[in-house]
Amino acid sequence: MQTLLPGITMERVPTRRLTTAVLSVAGRTGRPVLFVHGNVSSSLFWQPLMLALPERYRPLAVDLRGFGDTDPEAVDATRGLGDYADDLAALIEALELNSVHLVGWSMGGGVVLQYLTERPAEHAAASVTLVAPVSPFGFGGTYGVDGTLCDPDGAGSGAGGVNPDFVARLAAGDRGADSPTSPRQVLLAHYVKPPFVPDELDIFVESMLSTRTGDDHYPGTSRQAPGWPGFAPGDRGVLNTMAPTHFRIEGLDALDPKPPVLWVRGADDVIVSDTSLYDFGYLGSLGAVPGWPGPDAWPPQPMVAQTRGLLDGYAAAGGRYREVVFADSGHGPHLDQQAQFLAALEPHLAQA
């Protein structure tokens, strides 16, 4: 099927690391706005927003390695999201984007943060927008606003927590709606808030199905662990990049210059939240995973509070951020509340 909306073009850009697929809006030459997608998705999810941006901006959307039409290079999870962050830096360099607005969704928010903190005085960001970003202390297996590990092995995080039927359906190219673990149904139940159905649903399903699967990609490798719930992250693949033993954002307060940050999230997000349906601490508290050690040893991860703590530290060091929460919105507020999202994004870009 045709996956590009009218007005959107795609090119593969050679960089010093790999060849990266980039979407753009034909004819736009203004200040660049670079969109970075999340896990199990691709640049295709950004198309409606790219077309809706005012003419004075040049919207660009990248496919991360192993997604969409970018080279499917292996992912070294021991660097956290470093492979993706370095790829992003290489693309910014190749496109000669000396001042760019960065917008990162979910895992893409973590990519943007790691890009910034590894280049505190060299980044090219004019502004930063974090859309339902992964916690700065990774996904799963931590508690407290400082991201303390529940288990020293990082148990309860990484590739071992994935639903194998979902992975199988991704690998098989399942476009149906007959199972709650089909990509289509996961999108409708978790990416957006039901009963919202995006006009571009079929395109977004194709975007999800562009995810490479396997040990080097999604979900990655896993290993057994003595602590509950019995698995710990491996060192390869997508989900392990966000394990708290591999990924931790520090040094955001050291950025110089400090771009303004807009943090946008949906009030009904079930993926990145303090009550995430993908967090084993929360699932254990619901009785969905047997053997839960209890709230003192393994409370649900306070993902939202952890991000707020990071940004409060950024503000205390002289930066500024704004948090915007949309009612009736899920993990993709740019999808199910596009008009409100644009109303928050446009002044943020203009004031940067």
GROMACS .gro file of C-alpha atoms in nm:
model
  352
    1MET     CA    1   0.000   0.000   0.000
    2GLN     CA    2   0.101   0.366  -0.036
    3THR     CA    3   0.245   0.471   0.299
    4LEU     CA    4   0.346   0.829   0.218
    5LEU     CA    5   0.080   1.098   0.243
    6PRO     CA    6   0.050   1.352  -0.042
    7GLY     CA    7   0.319   1.615   0.002
    8ILE     CA    8   0.558   1.388   0.192
    9THR     CA    9   0.879   1.266   0.030
   10MET     CA   10   1.139   1.013   0.148
   11GLU     CA   11   1.511   1.000   0.081
   12ARG     CA   12   1.792   0.782   0.213
   13VAL     CA   13   2.074   0.999   0.341
   14PRO     CA   14   2.426   0.855   0.363
   15THR     CA   15   2.596   0.946   0.691
   16ARG     CA   16   2.930   0.853   0.847
   17ARG     CA   17   2.755   0.569   1.039
   18LEU     CA   18   2.482   0.428   0.813
   19THR     CA   19   2.230   0.528   0.549
   20THR     CA   20   1.927   0.684   0.714
   21ALA     CA   21   1.576   0.724   0.575
   22VAL     CA   22   1.432   1.072   0.624
   23LEU     CA   23   1.086   1.207   0.546
   24SER     CA   24   1.035   1.571   0.451
   25VAL     CA   25   0.763   1.799   0.321
   26ALA     CA   26   0.824   1.897  -0.040
   27GLY     CA   27   0.928   2.257  -0.089
   28ARG     CA   28   0.985   2.350   0.277
   29THR     CA   29   1.306   2.544   0.348
   30GLY     CA   30   1.249   2.705   0.689
   31ARG     CA   31   1.390   2.627   1.034
   32PRO     CA   32   1.421   2.247   1.058
   33VAL     CA   33   1.207   2.047   1.300
   34LEU     CA   34   1.340   1.691   1.332
   35PHE     CA   35   1.098   1.426   1.460
   36VAL     CA   36   1.229   1.106   1.624
   37HIS     CA   37   0.986   0.816   1.655
   38GLY     CA   38   0.941   0.566   1.936
   39ASN     CA   39   0.966   0.189   1.964
   40VAL     CA   40   0.773  -0.036   1.724
   41SER     CA   41   0.701   0.251   1.488
   42SER     CA   42   0.881   0.466   1.231
   43SER     CA   43   0.881   0.812   1.078
   44LEU     CA   44   0.544   0.738   0.916
   45PHE     CA   45   0.367   0.820   1.243
   46TRP     CA   46   0.478   1.184   1.214
   47GLN     CA   47   0.331   1.255   0.869
   48PRO     CA   48   0.002   1.423   0.972
   49LEU     CA   49   0.184   1.651   1.216
   50MET     CA   50   0.455   1.734   0.961
   51LEU     CA   51   0.191   1.847   0.711
   52ALA     CA   52   0.009   2.049   0.977
   53LEU     CA   53   0.315   2.253   1.080
   54PRO     CA   54   0.319   2.614   0.956
   55GLU     CA   55   0.495   2.685   0.628
   56ARG     CA   56   0.784   2.863   0.803
   57TYR     CA   57   0.917   2.529   0.932
   58ARG     CA   58   1.099   2.250   0.752
   59PRO     CA   59   0.963   1.924   0.898
   60LEU     CA   60   1.192   1.620   0.889
   61ALA     CA   61   1.134   1.275   1.036
   62VAL     CA   62   1.398   1.008   1.078
   63ASP     CA   63   1.376   0.629   1.077
   64LEU     CA   64   1.600   0.489   1.351
   65ARG     CA   65   1.819   0.190   1.272
   66GLY     CA   66   1.617  -0.128   1.241
   67PHE     CA   67   1.294   0.061   1.170
   68GLY     CA   68   1.137   0.184   0.848
   69ASP     CA   69   1.380   0.222   0.558
   70THR     CA   70   1.700   0.295   0.750
   71ASP     CA   71   1.981   0.038   0.740
   72PRO     CA   72   1.908  -0.248   0.982
   73GLU     CA   73   2.237  -0.229   1.171
   74ALA     CA   74   2.258  -0.427   1.496
   75VAL     CA   75   2.184  -0.250   1.825
   76ASP     CA   76   2.442  -0.259   2.105
   77ALA     CA   77   2.224  -0.225   2.415
   78THR     CA   78   2.518  -0.185   2.654
   79ARG     CA   79   2.539   0.177   2.534
   80GLY     CA   80   2.180   0.248   2.631
   81LEU     CA   81   2.025   0.442   2.345
   82GLY     CA   82   2.374   0.545   2.232
   83ASP     CA   83   2.363   0.378   1.891
   84TYR     CA   84   2.049   0.572   1.805
   85ALA     CA   85   2.184   0.895   1.956
   86ASP     CA   86   2.506   0.868   1.755
   87ASP     CA   87   2.306   0.794   1.440
   88LEU     CA   88   2.099   1.106   1.509
   89ALA     CA   89   2.414   1.314   1.551
   90ALA     CA   90   2.552   1.176   1.223
   91LEU     CA   91   2.230   1.266   1.041
   92ILE     CA   92   2.226   1.620   1.183
   93GLU     CA   93   2.584   1.654   1.063
   94ALA     CA   94   2.510   1.512   0.716
   95LEU     CA   95   2.212   1.745   0.668
   96GLU     CA   96   2.413   2.040   0.808
   97LEU     CA   97   2.143   2.124   1.061
   98ASN     CA   98   2.323   2.386   1.269
   99SER     CA   99   2.012   2.479   1.467
  100VAL     CA  100   1.726   2.230   1.481
  101HIS     CA  101   1.413   2.180   1.686
  102LEU     CA  102   1.416   1.822   1.818
  103VAL     CA  103   1.093   1.632   1.888
  104GLY     CA  104   1.122   1.284   2.041
  105TRP     CA  105   0.836   1.045   2.114
  106SER     CA  106   0.861   0.768   2.376
  107MET     CA  107   1.190   0.587   2.311
  108GLY     CA  108   1.271   0.872   2.073
  109GLY     CA  109   1.253   1.110   2.367
  110GLY     CA  110   1.525   0.905   2.534
  111VAL     CA  111   1.729   0.915   2.214
  112VAL     CA  112   1.707   1.295   2.210
  113LEU     CA  113   1.807   1.316   2.577
  114GLN     CA  114   2.107   1.089   2.530
  115TYR     CA  115   2.209   1.285   2.220
  116LEU     CA  116   2.203   1.606   2.425
  117THR     CA  117   2.375   1.481   2.739
  118GLU     CA  118   2.659   1.321   2.545
  119ARG     CA  119   2.719   1.652   2.363
  120PRO     CA  120   2.658   1.918   2.630
  121ALA     CA  121   2.841   2.196   2.448
  122GLU     CA  122   2.816   2.070   2.090
  123HIS     CA  123   2.448   1.992   2.037
  124ALA     CA  124   2.255   2.166   1.764
  125ALA     CA  125   1.919   2.183   1.942
  126ALA     CA  126   1.726   2.510   1.922
  127SER     CA  127   1.447   2.355   2.130
  128VAL     CA  128   1.346   2.014   2.263
  129THR     CA  129   1.001   1.857   2.275
  130LEU     CA  130   0.957   1.533   2.467
  131VAL     CA  131   0.639   1.343   2.381
  132ALA     CA  132   0.555   1.078   2.642
  133PRO     CA  133   0.931   1.014   2.684
  134VAL     CA  134   1.076   0.702   2.838
  135SER     CA  135   1.188   0.765   3.195
  136PRO     CA  136   1.545   0.899   3.227
  137PHE     CA  137   1.617   0.582   3.429
  138GLY     CA  138   1.490   0.341   3.168
  139PHE     CA  139   1.186   0.118   3.152
  140GLY     CA  140   1.109  -0.114   3.441
  141GLY     CA  141   1.296  -0.227   3.747
  142THR     CA  142   1.348   0.101   3.935
  143TYR     CA  143   1.173   0.297   4.209
  144GLY     CA  144   1.191   0.648   4.353
  145VAL     CA  145   1.251   0.971   4.165
  146ASP     CA  146   1.623   0.892   4.156
  147GLY     CA  147   1.574   0.563   3.970
  148THR     CA  148   1.704   0.322   4.233
  149LEU     CA  149   1.732  -0.036   4.103
  150CYS     CA  150   1.484  -0.284   4.250
  151ASP     CA  151   1.736  -0.562   4.176
  152PRO     CA  152   2.107  -0.524   4.102
  153ASP     CA  153   2.073  -0.737   3.787
  154GLY     CA  154   1.808  -0.508   3.646
  155ALA     CA  155   1.556  -0.792   3.677
  156GLY     CA  156   1.213  -0.714   3.542
  157SER     CA  157   1.344  -0.501   3.254
  158GLY     CA  158   1.460  -0.557   2.900
  159ALA     CA  159   1.358  -0.802   2.631
  160GLY     CA  160   1.241  -1.078   2.865
  161GLY     CA  161   0.924  -0.890   2.949
  162VAL     CA  162   0.785  -0.879   2.596
  163ASN     CA  163   0.474  -1.070   2.492
  164PRO     CA  164   0.604  -1.341   2.256
  165ASP     CA  165   0.279  -1.353   2.061
  166PHE     CA  166   0.312  -0.982   1.980
  167VAL     CA  167   0.667  -1.039   1.853
  168ALA     CA  168   0.549  -1.333   1.643
  169ARG     CA  169   0.272  -1.127   1.489
  170LEU     CA  170   0.515  -0.845   1.409
  171ALA     CA  171   0.752  -1.091   1.243
  172ALA     CA  172   0.465  -1.250   1.047
  173GLY     CA  173   0.337  -0.914   0.921
  174ASP     CA  174  -0.001  -0.949   1.091
  175ARG     CA  175  -0.234  -0.674   0.966
  176GLY     CA  176  -0.547  -0.821   1.119
  177ALA     CA  177  -0.757  -0.730   1.420
  178ASP     CA  178  -0.850  -1.074   1.553
  179SER     CA  179  -0.619  -1.070   1.856
  180PRO     CA  180  -0.545  -0.818   2.133
  181THR     CA  181  -0.175  -0.882   2.061
  182SER     CA  182  -0.197  -0.790   1.693
  183PRO     CA  183  -0.012  -0.467   1.606
  184ARG     CA  184  -0.339  -0.306   1.497
  185GLN     CA  185  -0.512  -0.378   1.827
  186VAL     CA  186  -0.209  -0.278   2.034
  187LEU     CA  187  -0.205   0.054   1.852
  188LEU     CA  188  -0.575   0.117   1.909
  189ALA     CA  189  -0.564   0.010   2.273
  190HIS     CA  190  -0.232   0.160   2.383
  191TYR     CA  191  -0.082   0.407   2.136
  192VAL     CA  192  -0.399   0.619   2.137
  193LYS     CA  193  -0.686   0.642   2.382
  194PRO     CA  194  -0.988   0.436   2.278
  195PRO     CA  195  -1.221   0.485   2.100
  196PHE     CA  196  -1.006   0.714   1.886
  197VAL     CA  197  -0.920   0.566   1.545
  198PRO     CA  198  -0.667   0.761   1.335
  199ASP     CA  199  -0.749   0.820   0.970
  200GLU     CA  200  -0.404   0.687   0.886
  201LEU     CA  201  -0.449   0.363   1.083
  202ASP     CA  202  -0.343   0.132   0.799
  203ILE     CA  203  -0.028   0.338   0.737
  204PHE     CA  204   0.057   0.331   1.107
  205VAL     CA  205   0.018  -0.048   1.114
  206GLU     CA  206   0.262  -0.070   0.822
  207SER     CA  207   0.496   0.151   1.022
  208MET     CA  208   0.483  -0.089   1.317
  209LEU     CA  209   0.543  -0.384   1.087
  210SER     CA  210   0.862  -0.222   0.956
  211THR     CA  211   1.023  -0.311   1.292
  212ARG     CA  212   1.304  -0.563   1.246
  213THR     CA  213   1.272  -0.852   1.488
  214GLY     CA  214   1.534  -1.077   1.643
  215ASP     CA  215   1.817  -1.072   1.894
  216ASP     CA  216   1.989  -0.771   1.734
  217HIS     CA  217   1.669  -0.573   1.701
  218TYR     CA  218   1.325  -0.616   1.861
  219PRO     CA  219   1.301  -0.732   2.129
  220GLY     CA  220   1.665  -0.836   2.179
  221THR     CA  221   1.830  -1.091   2.405
  222SER     CA  222   1.737  -1.185   2.761
  223ARG     CA  223   1.887  -1.393   3.041
  224GLN     CA  224   1.761  -1.565   3.350
  225ALA     CA  225   1.793  -1.389   3.685
  226PRO     CA  226   1.758  -1.522   4.040
  227GLY     CA  227   1.539  -1.231   4.147
  228TRP     CA  228   1.172  -1.178   4.067
  229PRO     CA  229   1.032  -1.198   3.802
  230GLY     CA  230   1.311  -1.427   3.679
  231PHE     CA  231   1.461  -1.244   3.382
  232ALA     CA  232   1.718  -0.969   3.329
  233PRO     CA  233   1.823  -0.766   3.026
  234GLY     CA  234   2.064  -0.894   2.767
  235ASP     CA  235   2.319  -0.682   2.584
  236ARG     CA  236   2.163  -0.668   2.235
  237GLY     CA  237   1.844  -0.536   2.086
  238VAL     CA  238   1.591  -0.260   2.129
  239LEU     CA  239   1.424  -0.328   2.462
  240ASN     CA  240   1.756  -0.375   2.639
  241THR     CA  241   1.867  -0.026   2.535
  242MET     CA  242   1.613   0.106   2.786
  243ALA     CA  243   1.700  -0.132   3.069
  244PRO     CA  244   1.806   0.066   3.377
  245THR     CA  245   2.138  -0.119   3.391
  246HIS     CA  246   2.224   0.025   3.047
  247PHE     CA  247   2.034   0.354   3.022
  248ARG     CA  248   2.047   0.645   3.263
  249ILE     CA  249   2.027   1.013   3.173
  250GLU     CA  250   2.263   1.231   3.374
  251GLY     CA  251   2.414   1.571   3.305
  252LEU     CA  252   2.116   1.741   3.142
  253ASP     CA  253   2.178   2.036   3.373
  254ALA     CA  254   2.526   2.077   3.218
  255LEU     CA  255   2.396   2.169   2.873
  256ASP     CA  256   2.533   2.498   2.743
  257PRO     CA  257   2.338   2.647   2.582
  258LYS     CA  258   2.020   2.513   2.744
  259PRO     CA  259   1.738   2.478   2.490
  260PRO     CA  260   1.381   2.526   2.617
  261VAL     CA  261   1.202   2.196   2.679
  262LEU     CA  262   0.836   2.116   2.619
  263TRP     CA  263   0.718   1.796   2.787
  264VAL     CA  264   0.388   1.669   2.648
  265ARG     CA  265   0.199   1.360   2.764
  266GLY     CA  266  -0.148   1.208   2.761
  267ALA     CA  267  -0.334   1.178   3.089
  268ASP     CA  268  -0.443   0.825   2.995
  269ASP     CA  269  -0.109   0.687   2.878
  270VAL     CA  270  -0.083   0.318   2.969
  271ILE     CA  271   0.272   0.271   2.838
  272VAL     CA  272   0.479   0.549   2.998
  273SER     CA  273   0.309   0.635   3.325
  274ASP     CA  274   0.321   0.569   3.697
  275THR     CA  275   0.072   0.287   3.636
  276SER     CA  276   0.216   0.139   3.318
  277LEU     CA  277   0.066  -0.185   3.189
  278TYR     CA  278   0.416  -0.272   3.067
  279ASP     CA  279   0.587  -0.230   3.407
  280PHE     CA  280   0.625  -0.553   3.602
  281GLY     CA  281   0.615  -0.366   3.931
  282TYR     CA  282   0.270  -0.236   3.848
  283LEU     CA  283   0.154  -0.565   3.697
  284GLY     CA  284   0.273  -0.743   4.009
  285SER     CA  285   0.076  -0.505   4.228
  286LEU     CA  286  -0.236  -0.596   4.029
  287GLY     CA  287  -0.174  -0.968   4.082
  288ALA     CA  288  -0.111  -1.020   3.712
  289VAL     CA  289   0.241  -1.156   3.771
  290PRO     CA  290   0.274  -1.412   4.052
  291GLY     CA  291   0.531  -1.378   4.328
  292TRP     CA  292   0.542  -0.998   4.345
  293PRO     CA  293   0.776  -0.903   4.636
  294GLY     CA  294   0.544  -0.625   4.751
  295PRO     CA  295   0.537  -0.244   4.748
  296ASP     CA  296   0.839  -0.197   4.973
  297ALA     CA  297   1.074  -0.410   4.762
  298TRP     CA  298   0.924  -0.358   4.418
  299PRO     CA  299   0.677  -0.070   4.383
  300PRO     CA  300   0.548   0.040   4.042
  301GLN     CA  301   0.801   0.257   3.860
  302PRO     CA  302   0.712   0.628   3.896
  303MET     CA  303   0.799   0.707   3.535
  304VAL     CA  304   0.630   1.047   3.525
  305ALA     CA  305   0.777   1.156   3.858
  306GLN     CA  306   1.124   1.049   3.741
  307THR     CA  307   1.101   1.263   3.427
  308ARG     CA  308   0.972   1.556   3.631
  309GLY     CA  309   1.263   1.519   3.870
  310LEU     CA  310   1.511   1.533   3.581
  311LEU     CA  311   1.350   1.843   3.436
  312ASP     CA  312   1.322   2.013   3.775
  313GLY     CA  313   1.698   1.971   3.806
  314TYR     CA  314   1.738   2.119   3.458
  315ALA     CA  315   1.531   2.421   3.560
  316ALA     CA  316   1.724   2.465   3.884
  317ALA     CA  317   2.043   2.485   3.676
  318GLY     CA  318   1.906   2.766   3.462
  319GLY     CA  319   1.708   2.580   3.197
  320ARG     CA  320   1.335   2.605   3.148
  321TYR     CA  321   1.067   2.353   3.074
  322ARG     CA  322   0.691   2.334   3.048
  323GLU     CA  323   0.478   2.028   3.117
  324VAL     CA  324   0.151   1.991   2.925
  325VAL     CA  325  -0.095   1.709   2.997
  326PHE     CA  326  -0.380   1.637   2.757
  327ALA     CA  327  -0.706   1.485   2.880
  328ASP     CA  328  -0.854   1.198   2.677
  329SER     CA  329  -0.514   1.117   2.532
  330GLY     CA  330  -0.298   0.806   2.536
  331HIS     CA  331   0.067   0.740   2.456
  332GLY     CA  332   0.053   0.940   2.132
  333PRO     CA  333  -0.099   1.284   2.207
  334HIS     CA  334   0.021   1.404   1.866
  335LEU     CA  335  -0.210   1.139   1.720
  336ASP     CA  336  -0.529   1.150   1.927
  337GLN     CA  337  -0.512   1.521   2.022
  338GLN     CA  338  -0.334   1.673   1.724
  339ALA     CA  339  -0.499   2.016   1.740
  340GLN     CA  340  -0.414   2.058   2.109
  341PHE     CA  341  -0.066   1.922   2.048
  342LEU     CA  342  -0.002   2.178   1.774
  343ALA     CA  343  -0.139   2.454   1.996
  344ALA     CA  344   0.132   2.369   2.248
  345LEU     CA  345   0.411   2.296   1.999
  346GLU     CA  346   0.384   2.602   1.774
  347PRO     CA  347   0.447   2.870   2.042
  348HIS     CA  348   0.724   2.656   2.189
  349LEU     CA  349   0.902   2.652   1.852
  350ALA     CA  350   0.836   3.020   1.790
  351GLN     CA  351   0.968   3.132   2.128
  352ALA     CA  352   1.287   2.926   2.118
   0.00000   0.00000   0.00000
